[in-house]
Coordinates of C-alpha atoms in Angstrom, one line a residue:
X1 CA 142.1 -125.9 -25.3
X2 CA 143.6 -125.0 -28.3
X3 CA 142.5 -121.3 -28.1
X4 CA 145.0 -121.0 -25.0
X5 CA 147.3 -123.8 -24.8
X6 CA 148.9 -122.9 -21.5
X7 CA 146.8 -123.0 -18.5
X8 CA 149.6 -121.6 -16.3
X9 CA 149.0 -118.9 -13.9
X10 CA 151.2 -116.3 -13.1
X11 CA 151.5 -114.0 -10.4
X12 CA 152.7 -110.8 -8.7
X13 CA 152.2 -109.5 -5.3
X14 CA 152.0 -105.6 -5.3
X15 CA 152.3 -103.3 -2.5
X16 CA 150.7 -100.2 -3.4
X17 CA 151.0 -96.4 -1.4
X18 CA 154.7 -97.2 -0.4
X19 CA 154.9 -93.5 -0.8
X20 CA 152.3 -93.4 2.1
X21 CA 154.7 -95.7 4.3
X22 CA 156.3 -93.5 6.9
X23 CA 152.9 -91.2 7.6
X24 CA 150.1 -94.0 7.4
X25 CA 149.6 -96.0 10.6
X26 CA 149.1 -99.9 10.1
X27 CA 151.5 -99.8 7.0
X28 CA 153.5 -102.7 6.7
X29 CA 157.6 -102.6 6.4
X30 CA 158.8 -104.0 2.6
X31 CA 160.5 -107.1 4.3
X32 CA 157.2 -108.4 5.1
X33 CA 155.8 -108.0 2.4
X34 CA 158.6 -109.8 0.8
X35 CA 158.5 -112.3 3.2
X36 CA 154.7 -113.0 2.4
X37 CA 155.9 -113.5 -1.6
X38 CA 158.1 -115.8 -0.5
X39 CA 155.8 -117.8 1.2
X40 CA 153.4 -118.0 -1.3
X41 CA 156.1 -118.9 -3.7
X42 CA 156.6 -121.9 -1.9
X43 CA 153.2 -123.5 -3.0
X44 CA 153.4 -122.1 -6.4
X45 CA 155.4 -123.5 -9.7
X46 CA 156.9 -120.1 -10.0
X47 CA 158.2 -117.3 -8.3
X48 CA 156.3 -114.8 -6.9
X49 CA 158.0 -111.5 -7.2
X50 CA 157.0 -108.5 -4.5
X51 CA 157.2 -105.0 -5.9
X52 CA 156.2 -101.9 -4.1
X53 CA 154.4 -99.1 -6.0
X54 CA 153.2 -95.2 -5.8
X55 CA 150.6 -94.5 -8.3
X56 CA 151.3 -90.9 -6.7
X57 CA 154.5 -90.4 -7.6
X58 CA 154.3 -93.4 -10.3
X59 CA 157.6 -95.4 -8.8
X60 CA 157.8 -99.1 -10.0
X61 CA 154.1 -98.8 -11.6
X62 CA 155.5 -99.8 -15.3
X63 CA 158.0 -101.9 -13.3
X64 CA 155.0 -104.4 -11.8
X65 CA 153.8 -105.1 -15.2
X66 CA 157.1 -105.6 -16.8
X67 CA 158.4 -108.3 -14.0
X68 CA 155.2 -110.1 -14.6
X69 CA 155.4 -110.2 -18.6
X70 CA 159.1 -111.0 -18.2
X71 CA 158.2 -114.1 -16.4
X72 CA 155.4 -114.7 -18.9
X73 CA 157.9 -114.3 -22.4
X74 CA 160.4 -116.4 -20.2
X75 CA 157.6 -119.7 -19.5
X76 CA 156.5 -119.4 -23.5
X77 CA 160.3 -118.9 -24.4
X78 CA 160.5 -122.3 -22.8
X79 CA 157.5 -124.4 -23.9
X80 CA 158.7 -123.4 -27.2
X81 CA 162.0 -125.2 -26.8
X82 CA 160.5 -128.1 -25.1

């Protein structure tokens, strides 16, 4: 389409409540959550990137979106050049 040239699809995995983490049974620990990004990486063109976030306390909210723009500018910084 010439509206959207790209038909790439990128991706984030975010863990949300990580504040919650120590007092909420059936939370899972960050390394499997990493883990699970890592395994869906491996069927995808791109990285998937695992970020854990609070909207209580507001840790690594911003964070999540910029990681996934980054990765975004960086693919169209790159189909420019090619």
């Amino acid at each position: 389409s010439t509206l959207f040239p790209y038909t790439t699809l990128f991706r984030s995995l975010i863990g949300n409540k990580s504040d919650l983490r120590n007092t909420t049974e059936g939370s899972i620990p960050y390394e499997s959550g990493l883990d699970y990004a890592q395994s869906l990486s491996s069927w995808s063109t791109f990285e998937i990137p695992y970020i854990e976030t609070s909207a209580l306390s507001g840790d690594n909210v911003e964070d999540g979106f910029a990681v996934l723009l980054r990765n975004i500018e960086n693919y169209l910084d790159s189909a420019d050049k090619s």
